[in-house]
Tab-separated table of C-alpha atoms and ligand atoms in Angstrom:
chain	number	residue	atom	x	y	z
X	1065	UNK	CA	0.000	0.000	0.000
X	1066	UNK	CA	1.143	3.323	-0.739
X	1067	UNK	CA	2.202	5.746	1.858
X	1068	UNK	CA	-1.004	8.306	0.258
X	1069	UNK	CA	-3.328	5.539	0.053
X	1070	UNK	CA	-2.594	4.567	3.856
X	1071	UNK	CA	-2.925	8.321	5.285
X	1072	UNK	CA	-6.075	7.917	3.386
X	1073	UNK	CA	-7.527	5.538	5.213
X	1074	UNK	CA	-6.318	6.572	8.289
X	1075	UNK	CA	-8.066	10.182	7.826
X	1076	UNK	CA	-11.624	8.499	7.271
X	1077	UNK	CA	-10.918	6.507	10.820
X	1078	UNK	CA	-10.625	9.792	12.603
X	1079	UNK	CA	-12.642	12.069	13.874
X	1080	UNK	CA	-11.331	15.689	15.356
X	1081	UNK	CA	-12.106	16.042	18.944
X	1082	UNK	CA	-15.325	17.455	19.537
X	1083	UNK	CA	-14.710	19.660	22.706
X	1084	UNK	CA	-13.559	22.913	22.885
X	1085	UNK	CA	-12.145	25.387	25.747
X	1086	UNK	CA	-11.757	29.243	25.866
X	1087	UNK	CA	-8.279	30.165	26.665
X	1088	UNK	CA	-6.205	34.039	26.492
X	1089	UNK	CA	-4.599	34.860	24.303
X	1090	UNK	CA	-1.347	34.346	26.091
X	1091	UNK	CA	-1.503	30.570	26.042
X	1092	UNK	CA	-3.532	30.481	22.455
X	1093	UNK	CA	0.204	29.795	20.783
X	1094	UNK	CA	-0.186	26.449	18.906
X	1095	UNK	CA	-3.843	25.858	19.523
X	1096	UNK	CA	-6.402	25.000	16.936
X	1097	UNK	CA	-9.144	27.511	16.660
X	1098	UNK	CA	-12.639	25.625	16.844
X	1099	UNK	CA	-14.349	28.313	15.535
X	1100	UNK	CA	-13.739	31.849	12.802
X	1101	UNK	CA	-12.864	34.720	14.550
X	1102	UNK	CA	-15.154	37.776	12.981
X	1103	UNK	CA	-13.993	41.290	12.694
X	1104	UNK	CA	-16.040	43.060	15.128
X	1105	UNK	CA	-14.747	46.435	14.138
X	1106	UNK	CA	-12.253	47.213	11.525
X	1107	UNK	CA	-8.873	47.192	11.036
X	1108	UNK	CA	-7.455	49.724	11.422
X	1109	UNK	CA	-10.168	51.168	13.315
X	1110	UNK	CA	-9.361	54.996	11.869
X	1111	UNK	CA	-7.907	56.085	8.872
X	1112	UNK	CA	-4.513	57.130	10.215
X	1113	UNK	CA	-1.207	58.007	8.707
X	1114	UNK	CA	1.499	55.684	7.881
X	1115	UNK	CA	4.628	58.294	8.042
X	1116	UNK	CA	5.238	61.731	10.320
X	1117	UNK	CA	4.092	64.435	7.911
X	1118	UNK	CA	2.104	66.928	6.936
X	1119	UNK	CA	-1.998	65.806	6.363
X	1120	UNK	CA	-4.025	68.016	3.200
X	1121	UNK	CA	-7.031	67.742	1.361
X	1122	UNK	CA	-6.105	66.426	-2.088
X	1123	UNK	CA	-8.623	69.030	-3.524
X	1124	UNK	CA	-6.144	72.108	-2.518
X	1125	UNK	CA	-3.370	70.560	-4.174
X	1126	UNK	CA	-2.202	72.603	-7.809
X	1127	UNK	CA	-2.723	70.339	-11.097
X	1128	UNK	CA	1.071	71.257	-11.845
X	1129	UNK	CA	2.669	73.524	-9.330
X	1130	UNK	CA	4.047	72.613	-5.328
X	1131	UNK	CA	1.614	74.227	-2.575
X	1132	UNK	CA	2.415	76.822	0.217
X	1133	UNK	CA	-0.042	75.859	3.078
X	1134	UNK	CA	0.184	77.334	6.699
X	1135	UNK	CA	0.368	74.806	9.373
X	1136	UNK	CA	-3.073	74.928	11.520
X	1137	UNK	CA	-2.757	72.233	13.808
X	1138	UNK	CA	-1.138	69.417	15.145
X	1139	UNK	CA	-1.785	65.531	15.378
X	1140	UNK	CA	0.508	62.933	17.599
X	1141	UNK	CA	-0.125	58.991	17.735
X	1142	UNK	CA	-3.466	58.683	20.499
X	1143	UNK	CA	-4.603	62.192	19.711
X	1144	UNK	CA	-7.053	63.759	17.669
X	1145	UNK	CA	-7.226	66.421	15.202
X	1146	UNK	CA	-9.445	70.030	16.796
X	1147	UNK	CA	-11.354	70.414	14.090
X	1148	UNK	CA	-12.041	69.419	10.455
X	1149	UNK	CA	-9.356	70.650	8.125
X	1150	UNK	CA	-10.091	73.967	6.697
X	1151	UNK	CA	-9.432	75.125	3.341
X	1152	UNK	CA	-5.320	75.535	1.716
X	1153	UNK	CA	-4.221	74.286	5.322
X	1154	UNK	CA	-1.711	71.525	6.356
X	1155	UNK	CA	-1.835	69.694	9.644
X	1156	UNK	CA	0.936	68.342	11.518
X	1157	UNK	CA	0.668	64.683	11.788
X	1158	UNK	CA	2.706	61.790	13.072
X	1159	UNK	CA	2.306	58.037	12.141
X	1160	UNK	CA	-0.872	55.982	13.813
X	1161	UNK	CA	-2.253	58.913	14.733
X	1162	UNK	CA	-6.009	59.650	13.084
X	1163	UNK	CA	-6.640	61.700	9.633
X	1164	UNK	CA	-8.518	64.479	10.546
X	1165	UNK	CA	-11.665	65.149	9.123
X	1166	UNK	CA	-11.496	66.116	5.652
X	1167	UNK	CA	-7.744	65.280	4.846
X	1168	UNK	CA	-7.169	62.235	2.954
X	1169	UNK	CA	-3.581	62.651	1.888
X	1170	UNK	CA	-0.208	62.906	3.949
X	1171	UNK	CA	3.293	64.388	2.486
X	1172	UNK	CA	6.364	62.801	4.473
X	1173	UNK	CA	8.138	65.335	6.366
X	1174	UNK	CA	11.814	64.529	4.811
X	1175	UNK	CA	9.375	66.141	1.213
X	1176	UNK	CA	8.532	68.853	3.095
X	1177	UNK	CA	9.948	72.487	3.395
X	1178	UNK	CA	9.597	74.332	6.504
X	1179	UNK	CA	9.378	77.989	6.044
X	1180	UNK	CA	10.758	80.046	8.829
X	1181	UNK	CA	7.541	81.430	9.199
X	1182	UNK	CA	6.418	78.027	9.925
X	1183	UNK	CA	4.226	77.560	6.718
X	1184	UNK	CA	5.535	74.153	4.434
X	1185	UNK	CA	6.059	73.744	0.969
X	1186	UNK	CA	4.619	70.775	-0.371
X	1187	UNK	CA	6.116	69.428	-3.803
X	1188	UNK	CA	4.175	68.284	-6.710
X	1189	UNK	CA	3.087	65.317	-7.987
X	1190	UNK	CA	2.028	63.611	-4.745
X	1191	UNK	CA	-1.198	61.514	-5.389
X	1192	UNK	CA	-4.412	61.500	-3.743
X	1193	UNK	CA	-4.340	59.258	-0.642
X	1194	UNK	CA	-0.901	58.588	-0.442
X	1195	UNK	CA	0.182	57.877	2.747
X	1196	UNK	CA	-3.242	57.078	4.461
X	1197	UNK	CA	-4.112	54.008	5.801
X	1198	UNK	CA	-7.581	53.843	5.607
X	1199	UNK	CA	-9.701	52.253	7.686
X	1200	UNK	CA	-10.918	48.616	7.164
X	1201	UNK	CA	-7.966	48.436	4.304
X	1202	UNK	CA	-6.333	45.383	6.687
X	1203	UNK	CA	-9.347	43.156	7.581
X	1204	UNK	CA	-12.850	44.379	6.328
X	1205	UNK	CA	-15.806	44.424	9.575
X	1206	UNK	CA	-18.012	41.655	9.611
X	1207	UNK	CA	-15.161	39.162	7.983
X	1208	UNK	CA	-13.415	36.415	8.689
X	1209	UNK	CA	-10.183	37.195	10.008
X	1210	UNK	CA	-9.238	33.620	11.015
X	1211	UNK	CA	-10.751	30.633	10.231
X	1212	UNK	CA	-11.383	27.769	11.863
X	1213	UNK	CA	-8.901	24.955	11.801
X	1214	UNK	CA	-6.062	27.168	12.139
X	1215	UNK	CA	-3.188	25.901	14.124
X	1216	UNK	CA	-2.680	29.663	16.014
X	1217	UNK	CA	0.841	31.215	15.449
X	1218	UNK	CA	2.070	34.217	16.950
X	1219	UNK	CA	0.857	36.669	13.976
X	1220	UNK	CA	-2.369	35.148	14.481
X	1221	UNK	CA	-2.794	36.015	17.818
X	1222	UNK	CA	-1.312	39.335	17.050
X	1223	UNK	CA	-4.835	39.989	14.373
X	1224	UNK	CA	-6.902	38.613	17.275
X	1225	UNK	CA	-5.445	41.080	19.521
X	1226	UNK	CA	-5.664	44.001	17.296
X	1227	UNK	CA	-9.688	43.007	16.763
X	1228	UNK	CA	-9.634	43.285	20.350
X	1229	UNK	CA	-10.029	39.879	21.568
X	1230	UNK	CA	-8.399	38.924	24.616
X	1231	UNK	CA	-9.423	35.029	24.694
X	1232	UNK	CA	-10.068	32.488	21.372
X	1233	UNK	CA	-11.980	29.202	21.611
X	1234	UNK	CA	-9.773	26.648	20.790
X	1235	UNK	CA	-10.229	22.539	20.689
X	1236	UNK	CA	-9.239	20.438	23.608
X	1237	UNK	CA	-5.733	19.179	22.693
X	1238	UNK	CA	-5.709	15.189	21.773
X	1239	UNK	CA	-4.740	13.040	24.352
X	1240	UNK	CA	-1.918	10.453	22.662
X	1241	UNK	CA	-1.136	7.810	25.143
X	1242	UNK	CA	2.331	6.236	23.889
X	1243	UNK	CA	4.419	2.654	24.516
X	1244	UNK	CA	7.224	1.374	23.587
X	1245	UNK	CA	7.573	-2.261	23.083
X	1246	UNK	CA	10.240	-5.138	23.045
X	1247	UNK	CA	11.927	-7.402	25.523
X	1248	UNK	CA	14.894	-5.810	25.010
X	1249	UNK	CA	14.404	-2.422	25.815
X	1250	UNK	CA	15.628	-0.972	29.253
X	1251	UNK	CA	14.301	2.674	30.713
X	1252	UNK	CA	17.653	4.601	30.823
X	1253	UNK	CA	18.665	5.624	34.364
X	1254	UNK	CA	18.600	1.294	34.720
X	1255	UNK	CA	21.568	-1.063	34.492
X	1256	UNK	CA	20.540	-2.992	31.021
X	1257	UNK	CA	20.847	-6.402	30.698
X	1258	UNK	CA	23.883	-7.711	28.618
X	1259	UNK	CA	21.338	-7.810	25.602
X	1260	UNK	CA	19.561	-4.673	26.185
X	1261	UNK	CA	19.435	-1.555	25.220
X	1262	UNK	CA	18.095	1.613	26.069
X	1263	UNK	CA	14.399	3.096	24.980
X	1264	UNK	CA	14.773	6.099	22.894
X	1265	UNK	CA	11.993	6.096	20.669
X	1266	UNK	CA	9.668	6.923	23.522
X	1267	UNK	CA	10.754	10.218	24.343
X	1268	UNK	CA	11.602	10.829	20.358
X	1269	UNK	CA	7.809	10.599	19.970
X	1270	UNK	CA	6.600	12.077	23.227
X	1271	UNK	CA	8.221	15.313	21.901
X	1272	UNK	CA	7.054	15.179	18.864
X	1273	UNK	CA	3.611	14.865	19.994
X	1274	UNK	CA	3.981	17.492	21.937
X	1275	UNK	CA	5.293	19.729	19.447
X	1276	UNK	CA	2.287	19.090	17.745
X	1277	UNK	CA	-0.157	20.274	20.868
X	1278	UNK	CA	-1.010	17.041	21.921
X	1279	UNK	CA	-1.428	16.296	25.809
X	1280	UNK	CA	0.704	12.867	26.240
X	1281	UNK	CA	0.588	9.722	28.746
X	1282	UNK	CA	4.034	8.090	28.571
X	1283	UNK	CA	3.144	4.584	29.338
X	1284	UNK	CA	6.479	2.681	29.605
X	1285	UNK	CA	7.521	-0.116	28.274
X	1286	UNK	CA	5.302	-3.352	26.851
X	1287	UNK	CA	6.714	-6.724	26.726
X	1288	UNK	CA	6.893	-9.005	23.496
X	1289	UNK	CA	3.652	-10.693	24.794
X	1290	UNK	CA	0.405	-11.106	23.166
X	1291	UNK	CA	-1.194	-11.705	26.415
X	1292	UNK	CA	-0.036	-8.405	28.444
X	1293	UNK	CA	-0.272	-6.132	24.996
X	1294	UNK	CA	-3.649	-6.972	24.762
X	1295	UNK	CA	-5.159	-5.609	28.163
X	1296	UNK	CA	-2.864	-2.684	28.457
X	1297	UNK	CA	-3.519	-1.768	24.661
X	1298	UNK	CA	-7.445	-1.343	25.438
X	1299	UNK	CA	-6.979	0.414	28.840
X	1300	UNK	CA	-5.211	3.207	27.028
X	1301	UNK	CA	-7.305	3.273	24.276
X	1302	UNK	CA	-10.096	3.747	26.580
X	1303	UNK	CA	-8.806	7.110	27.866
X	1304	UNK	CA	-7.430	8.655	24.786
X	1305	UNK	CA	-7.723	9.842	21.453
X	1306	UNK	CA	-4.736	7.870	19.957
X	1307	UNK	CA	-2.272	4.931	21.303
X	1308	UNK	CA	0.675	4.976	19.441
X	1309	UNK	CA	3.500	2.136	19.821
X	1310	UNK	CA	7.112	1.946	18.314
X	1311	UNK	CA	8.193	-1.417	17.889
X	1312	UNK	CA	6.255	-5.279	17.461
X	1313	UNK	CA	4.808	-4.782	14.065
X	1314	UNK	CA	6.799	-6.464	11.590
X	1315	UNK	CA	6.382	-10.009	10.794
X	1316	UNK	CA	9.045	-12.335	12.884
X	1317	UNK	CA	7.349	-14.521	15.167
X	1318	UNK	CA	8.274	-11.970	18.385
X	1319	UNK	CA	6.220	-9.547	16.745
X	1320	UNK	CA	2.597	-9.322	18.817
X	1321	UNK	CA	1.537	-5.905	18.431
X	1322	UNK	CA	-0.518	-6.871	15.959
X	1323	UNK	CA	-1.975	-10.135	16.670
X	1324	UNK	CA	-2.785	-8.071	19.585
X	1325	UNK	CA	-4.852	-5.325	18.144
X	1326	UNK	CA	-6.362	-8.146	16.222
X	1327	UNK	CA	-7.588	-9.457	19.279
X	1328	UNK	CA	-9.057	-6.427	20.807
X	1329	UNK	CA	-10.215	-4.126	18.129
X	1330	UNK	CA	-9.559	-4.215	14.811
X	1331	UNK	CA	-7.017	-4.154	12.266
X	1332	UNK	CA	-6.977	-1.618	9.020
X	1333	UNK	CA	-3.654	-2.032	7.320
X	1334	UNK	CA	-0.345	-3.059	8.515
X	1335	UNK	CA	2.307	-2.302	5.858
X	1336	UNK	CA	3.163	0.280	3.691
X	1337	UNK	CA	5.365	0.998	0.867
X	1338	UNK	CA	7.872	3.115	2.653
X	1339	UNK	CA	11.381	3.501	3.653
X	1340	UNK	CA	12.998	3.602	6.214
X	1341	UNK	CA	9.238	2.637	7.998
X	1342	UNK	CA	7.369	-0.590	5.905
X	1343	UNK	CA	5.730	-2.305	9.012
X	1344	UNK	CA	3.443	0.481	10.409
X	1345	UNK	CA	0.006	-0.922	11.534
X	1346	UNK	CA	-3.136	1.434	11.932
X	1347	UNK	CA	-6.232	-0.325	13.606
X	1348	UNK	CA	-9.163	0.805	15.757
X	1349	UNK	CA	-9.464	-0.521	19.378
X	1350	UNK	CA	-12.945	0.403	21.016
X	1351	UNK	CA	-13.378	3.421	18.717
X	1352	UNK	CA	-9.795	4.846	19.056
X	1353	UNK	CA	-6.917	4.867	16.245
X	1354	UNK	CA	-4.387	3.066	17.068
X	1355	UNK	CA	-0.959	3.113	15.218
X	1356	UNK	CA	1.987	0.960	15.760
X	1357	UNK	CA	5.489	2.381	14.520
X	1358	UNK	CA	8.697	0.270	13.359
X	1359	UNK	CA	11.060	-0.100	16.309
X	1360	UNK	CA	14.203	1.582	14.836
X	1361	UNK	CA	14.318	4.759	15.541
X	1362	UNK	CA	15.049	6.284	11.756
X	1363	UNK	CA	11.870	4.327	10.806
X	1364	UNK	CA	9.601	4.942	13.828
X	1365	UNK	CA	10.660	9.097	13.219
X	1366	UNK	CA	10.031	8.877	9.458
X	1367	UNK	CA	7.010	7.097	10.384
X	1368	UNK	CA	5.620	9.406	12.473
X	1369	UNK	CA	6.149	12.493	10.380
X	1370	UNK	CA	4.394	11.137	7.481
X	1371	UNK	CA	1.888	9.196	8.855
X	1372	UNK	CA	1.067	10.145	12.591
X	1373	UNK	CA	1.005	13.778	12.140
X	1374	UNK	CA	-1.744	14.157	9.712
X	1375	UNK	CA	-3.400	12.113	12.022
X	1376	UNK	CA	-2.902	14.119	15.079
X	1377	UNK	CA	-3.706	17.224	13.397
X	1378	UNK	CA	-7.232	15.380	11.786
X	1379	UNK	CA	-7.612	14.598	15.221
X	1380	UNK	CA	-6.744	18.447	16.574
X	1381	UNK	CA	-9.246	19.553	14.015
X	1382	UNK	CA	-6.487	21.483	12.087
X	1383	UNK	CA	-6.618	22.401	8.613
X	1384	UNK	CA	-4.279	19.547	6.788
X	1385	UNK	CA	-0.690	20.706	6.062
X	1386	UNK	CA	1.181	19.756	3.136
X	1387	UNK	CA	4.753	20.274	4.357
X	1388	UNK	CA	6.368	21.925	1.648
X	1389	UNK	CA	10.369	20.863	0.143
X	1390	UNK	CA	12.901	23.041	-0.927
X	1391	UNK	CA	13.801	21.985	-4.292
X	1392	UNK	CA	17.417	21.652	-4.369
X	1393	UNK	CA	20.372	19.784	-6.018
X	1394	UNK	CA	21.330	16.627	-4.591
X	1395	UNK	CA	25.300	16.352	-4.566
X	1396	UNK	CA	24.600	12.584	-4.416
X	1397	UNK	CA	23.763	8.914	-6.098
X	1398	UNK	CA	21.463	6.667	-5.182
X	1399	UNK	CA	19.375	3.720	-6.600
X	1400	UNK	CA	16.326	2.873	-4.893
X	1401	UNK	CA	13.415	0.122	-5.592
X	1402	UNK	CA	10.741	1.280	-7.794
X	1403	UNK	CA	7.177	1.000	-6.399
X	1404	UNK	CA	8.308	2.647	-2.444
X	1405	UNK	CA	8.455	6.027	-1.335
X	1406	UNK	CA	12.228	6.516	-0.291
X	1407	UNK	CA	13.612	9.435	2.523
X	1408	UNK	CA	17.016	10.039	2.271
X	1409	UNK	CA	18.419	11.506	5.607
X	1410	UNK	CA	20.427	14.847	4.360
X	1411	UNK	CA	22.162	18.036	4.804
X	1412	UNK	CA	22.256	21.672	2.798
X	1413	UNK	CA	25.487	22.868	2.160
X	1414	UNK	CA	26.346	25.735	-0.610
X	1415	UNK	CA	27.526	24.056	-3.929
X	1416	UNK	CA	30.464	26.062	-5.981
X	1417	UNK	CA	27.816	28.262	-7.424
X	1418	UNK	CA	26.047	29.315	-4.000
X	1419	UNK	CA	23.159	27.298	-4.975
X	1420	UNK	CA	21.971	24.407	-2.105
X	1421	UNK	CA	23.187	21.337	-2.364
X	1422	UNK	CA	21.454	18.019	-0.476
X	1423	UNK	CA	24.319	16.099	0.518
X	1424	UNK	CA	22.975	12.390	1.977
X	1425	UNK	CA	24.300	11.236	5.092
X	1426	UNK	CA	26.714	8.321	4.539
X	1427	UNK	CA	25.549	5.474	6.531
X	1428	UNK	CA	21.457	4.853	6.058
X	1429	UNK	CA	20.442	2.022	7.972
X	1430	UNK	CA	16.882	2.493	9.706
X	1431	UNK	CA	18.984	1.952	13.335
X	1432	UNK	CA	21.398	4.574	12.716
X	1433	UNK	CA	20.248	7.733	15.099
X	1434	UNK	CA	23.434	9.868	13.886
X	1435	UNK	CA	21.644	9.485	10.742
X	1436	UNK	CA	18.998	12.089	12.095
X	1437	UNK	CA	21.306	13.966	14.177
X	1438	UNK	CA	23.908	14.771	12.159
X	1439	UNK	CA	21.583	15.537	9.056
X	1440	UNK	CA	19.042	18.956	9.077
X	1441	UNK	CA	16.310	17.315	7.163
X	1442	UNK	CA	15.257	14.647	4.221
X	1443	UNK	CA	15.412	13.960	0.941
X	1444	UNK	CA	11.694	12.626	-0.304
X	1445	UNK	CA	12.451	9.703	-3.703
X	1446	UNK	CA	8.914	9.315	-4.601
X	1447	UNK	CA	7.595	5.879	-5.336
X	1448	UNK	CA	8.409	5.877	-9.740
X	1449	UNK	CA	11.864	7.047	-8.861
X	1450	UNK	CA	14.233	4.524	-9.253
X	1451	UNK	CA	17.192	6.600	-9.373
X	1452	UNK	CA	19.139	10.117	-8.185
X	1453	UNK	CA	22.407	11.699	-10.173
X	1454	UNK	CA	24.305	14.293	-8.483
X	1455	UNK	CA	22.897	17.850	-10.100
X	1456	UNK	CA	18.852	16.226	-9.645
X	1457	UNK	CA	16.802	18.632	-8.882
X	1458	UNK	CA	15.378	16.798	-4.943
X	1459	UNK	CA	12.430	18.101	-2.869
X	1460	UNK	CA	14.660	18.706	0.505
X	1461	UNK	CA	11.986	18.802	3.634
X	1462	UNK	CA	13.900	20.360	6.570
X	1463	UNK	CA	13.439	18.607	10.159
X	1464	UNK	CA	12.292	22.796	11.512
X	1465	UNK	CA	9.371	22.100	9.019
X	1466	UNK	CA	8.538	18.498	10.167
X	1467	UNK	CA	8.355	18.905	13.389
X	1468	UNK	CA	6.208	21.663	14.057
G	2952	AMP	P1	10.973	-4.207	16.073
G	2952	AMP	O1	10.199	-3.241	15.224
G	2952	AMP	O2	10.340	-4.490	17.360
G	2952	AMP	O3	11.280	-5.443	15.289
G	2952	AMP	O4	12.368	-3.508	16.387
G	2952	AMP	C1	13.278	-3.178	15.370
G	2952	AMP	C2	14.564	-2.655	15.965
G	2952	AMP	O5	14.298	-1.467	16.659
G	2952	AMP	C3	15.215	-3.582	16.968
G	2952	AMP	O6	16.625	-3.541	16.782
G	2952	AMP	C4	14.825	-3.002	18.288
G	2952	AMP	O7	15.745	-3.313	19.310
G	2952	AMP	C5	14.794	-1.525	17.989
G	2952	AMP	N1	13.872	-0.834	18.886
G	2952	AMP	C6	12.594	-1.197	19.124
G	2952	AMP	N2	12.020	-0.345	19.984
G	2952	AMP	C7	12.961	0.563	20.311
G	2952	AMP	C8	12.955	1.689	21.180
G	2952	AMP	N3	11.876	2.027	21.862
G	2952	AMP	N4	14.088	2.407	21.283
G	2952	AMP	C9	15.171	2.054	20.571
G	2952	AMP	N5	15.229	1.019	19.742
G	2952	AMP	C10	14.148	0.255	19.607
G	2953	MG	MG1	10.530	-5.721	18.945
C-alpha cells in the first residue's frame, strides 16, 4: 500500500475532537481555533497616517505647481485632530495617529519644506491618498479574520489582539497515550541487561507529539507478549484519542503488536510501501486509532512524520498541512526500488555556485540515530523514482518544518 493511500484511510478513521475550551490569548500559541474569529470592528479602526508628515485635502493641491499651506494644527499617535481641516491648510501629523476630518492625503516630512515662518512647501506630484491608511484596508468588519482549523501562530494572535479579543476558543488538545515495546528495551537511568538496550523512541515521539499540541501519557515499556499487549492496549485506548506504539509490528514470530490489536479491536492495514518505515500498523481498538510504529528509531521518526502527524492534526481539528520541500540539487547517487516512497536523511550545504546542495548522510540504515542527528532534514524519492544523479533537482523537507 502506498504511503497516500494509507494516510487515506487513516483520515476516514478519525474524527477531530469534539470539545472545545476558551483560553487568552497568552496561552492560544499552537492551539487550533474551533471556531472563525469575525472582525467586530475594523482594522485599522481609523484612517490614520502611515509616516510623520504633513496631512491636506487632495482638492487644494495645484494640477502642476508645489503648494504653500500654513500649518493649523497638530496631530501625535493617540490624539485627535481640533477640528475638520479647513481650506489651503496643512496639519501636523505623526504616524498611527487619526486623519482628521477632511484630509485624505499625507506628504512625508523629509518632502517637506519648513518655512521660517512656519508655513511648508509641499512638492508636486504627490497623489491623492498617499500615505493614508484607511480604515478597514487590513481586515474588512463583519469578515473572517481567522478561520477555523487554524493551528494559532504568533501573527495570528497578534490579528486577534488588534480586533480586540483577549481570549479564542480553541479545541481540547488530543490526548496520545504512547508505549514502547520489546523485551529488550531498558528505561535509561537502569543497568541494562547484557542484551539490552536503552528506549529512545519513547521520548523521540513524546516530543514530537507534543510539538504538535497534543497532551501525552508516557506509558512505559510493553513486553513481546500477546497476552499483556492486549489488556494494556485497550486500557489506554479507553482514555485517549490515539495509542501509538514503536516497535512489534513487523512479521518475525516476536512480533505481537498486531496479533494483539487483532484481538481487541480491529485491524486496518499493517504495511506500507515506505522507507525507512514498511511495518506500520493502523487499527481501531474500542473506537480509538491506534498506530503501531517500526522499532528503529530512523523508521519509527520517518514514520511518524508522514503518517502520525496528519493524524494528530485530523484529530486536533487542524486544517491539513502539506509540508512543503525546498527543491534543491542533490550532490549525491542513489538507486532505490521502484514501487516505495524513499527518505534520504540529508544536509544543505552551498555548492560552488552558491546554490543548495542536499548532501545524503553516509551510513542509512533504519537503526542509525546519527543518521537524524547529524543531518538537518530529508530527501523525499517518490515511489516511480528509481534513481538520483548528483545535479537532480530533490524536494529537501527540513526537520524545523517536520516537526512543528
Ligand atoms: P521491532 O520493530 O520491534 O522489530 O524492532 C526493530 C529494531 O528497533 C530492533 O533492533 C529493536 O531493538 C529496535 N527498537 C525497538 N524499539 C525501540 C525503542 N523504543 N528504542 C530504541 N530502539 C528500539
Ligand atoms: Mg521488537
Amino acid at each position: 500500500m502506498s504511503v497516500d493511500e494509507a494516510v487515506a484511510m487513516i483520515a476516514v478513521r478519525i474524527a477531530p475532537v469534539a470539545d472545545t475550551q476558551v483560553v487568552p490569548l497568552a496561552e492560544a500559541d499552537g492551539r487550533v481555533l474551533a471556531e472563525p474569529l469575525i472582525a467586530r470592528s475594523p482594522l485599522p479602526r481609523f484612517a490614520n497616517s502611515a509616516v510623520d508628515g504633513y496631512a491636506v485635502r487632495s482638492v487644494d493641491l495645484p494640477s502642476a505647481a508645489e503648494a504653500t499651506f500654513a500649518v493649523v494644527d497638530r496631530v501625535a499617535a493617540g490624539a485627535s485632530a481640533h477640528a475638520p481641516l479647513t481650506e489651503r491648510a496643512a496639519v501636523r501629523i505623526f504616524t498611527g495617529a487619526p486623519v482628521p476630518q477632511g484630509a485624505d492625503t499625507v506628504f512625508m516630512q523629509e518632502d517637506v519644506c519648513v518655512l521660517p515662518d512656519g508655513q511648508v512647501v509641499l512638492p508636486h506630484g504627490l497623489p491623492a491618498g498617499a500615505n493614508v491608511r484607511l480604515s478597514g484596508e487590513d481586515i474588512a468588519v463583519g469578515t473572517a479574520a481567522l478561520p477555523p482549523g487554524r493551528r494559532l501562530r504568533p501573527q495570528d494572535i497578534a490579528l486577534a489582539a488588534a480586533l480586540g479579543a483577549t481570549e479564542l476558543k480553541v479545541r481540547r488538545r488530543p490526548r496520545v497515550a504512547v508505549f514502547s515495546t520489546g523485551d529488550e528495551l531498558a528505561l535509561p537511568g537502569t543497568a541494562p541487561g547484557a542484551a539490552q538496550l536503552f528506549d529512545s523512541n519513547r521520548v523521540m515521539l513524546l516530543a514530537m507529539l507534543r510539538r504538535l499540541g497534543c497532551e501525552v501519557s508516557d506509558l512505559g515499556i510493553l513486553r513481546d507478549e500477546a497476552a499483556s499487549l492486549g489488556p494494556a492496549l485497550r486500557a489506554a485506548a479507553r482514555g485517549h484519542d490515539l495509542v501509538l506504539t514503536s516497535g512489534g509490528v513487523s512479521t518475525g514470530d516476536e512480533d505481537h503488536v498486531k496479533a494483539a490489536v487483532e484481538g481487541i479491536g480491529s485491524l486496518v492495514l499493517w504495511r506500507m510501501a515506505i522507507k525507512p518505515g514498511r511495518p506500520v500498523a493502523m487499527g481501531v481498538i474500542e473506537g480509538a486509532p491506534f498506530i503501531g510504529l517500526p522499532g528503529n528509531p530512523a523508521a519509527s521518526f520517518v514514520t511518524f512524520v508522514y503518517v502520525v502527524r496528519p493524524a494528530i492534526l485530523a484529530l486536533a481539528g487542524a486544517a491539513p498541512e502539506t509540508p512543503v520541500p525546498m527543491m534543491v540539487r542533490a550532490a549525491f547517487s542513489y538507486a532505490k526500488k521502484s514501487g516505495r516512497r524513499e527518505y534520504v536523511r540529508a544536509s544543505l550545504a552551498h555548492g560552488a555556485d552558491g546554490a543548495f546542495e542536499a548532501t545524503k548522510f553516509p551510513r542509512d540504515g533504519a537503526g542509525m540515530l546519527s543518521s537524524l542527528v547529524e543531518t538537518s532534514g530529508m530527501v523525499e524519492l517518490p515511489e516511480q523514482v528509481t534513481s538520483v544523479a548528483p545535479g537532480q533537482i530533490v524536494a529537501f523537507f527540513p526537520y524545523t518544518s517536520l516537526l512543528a
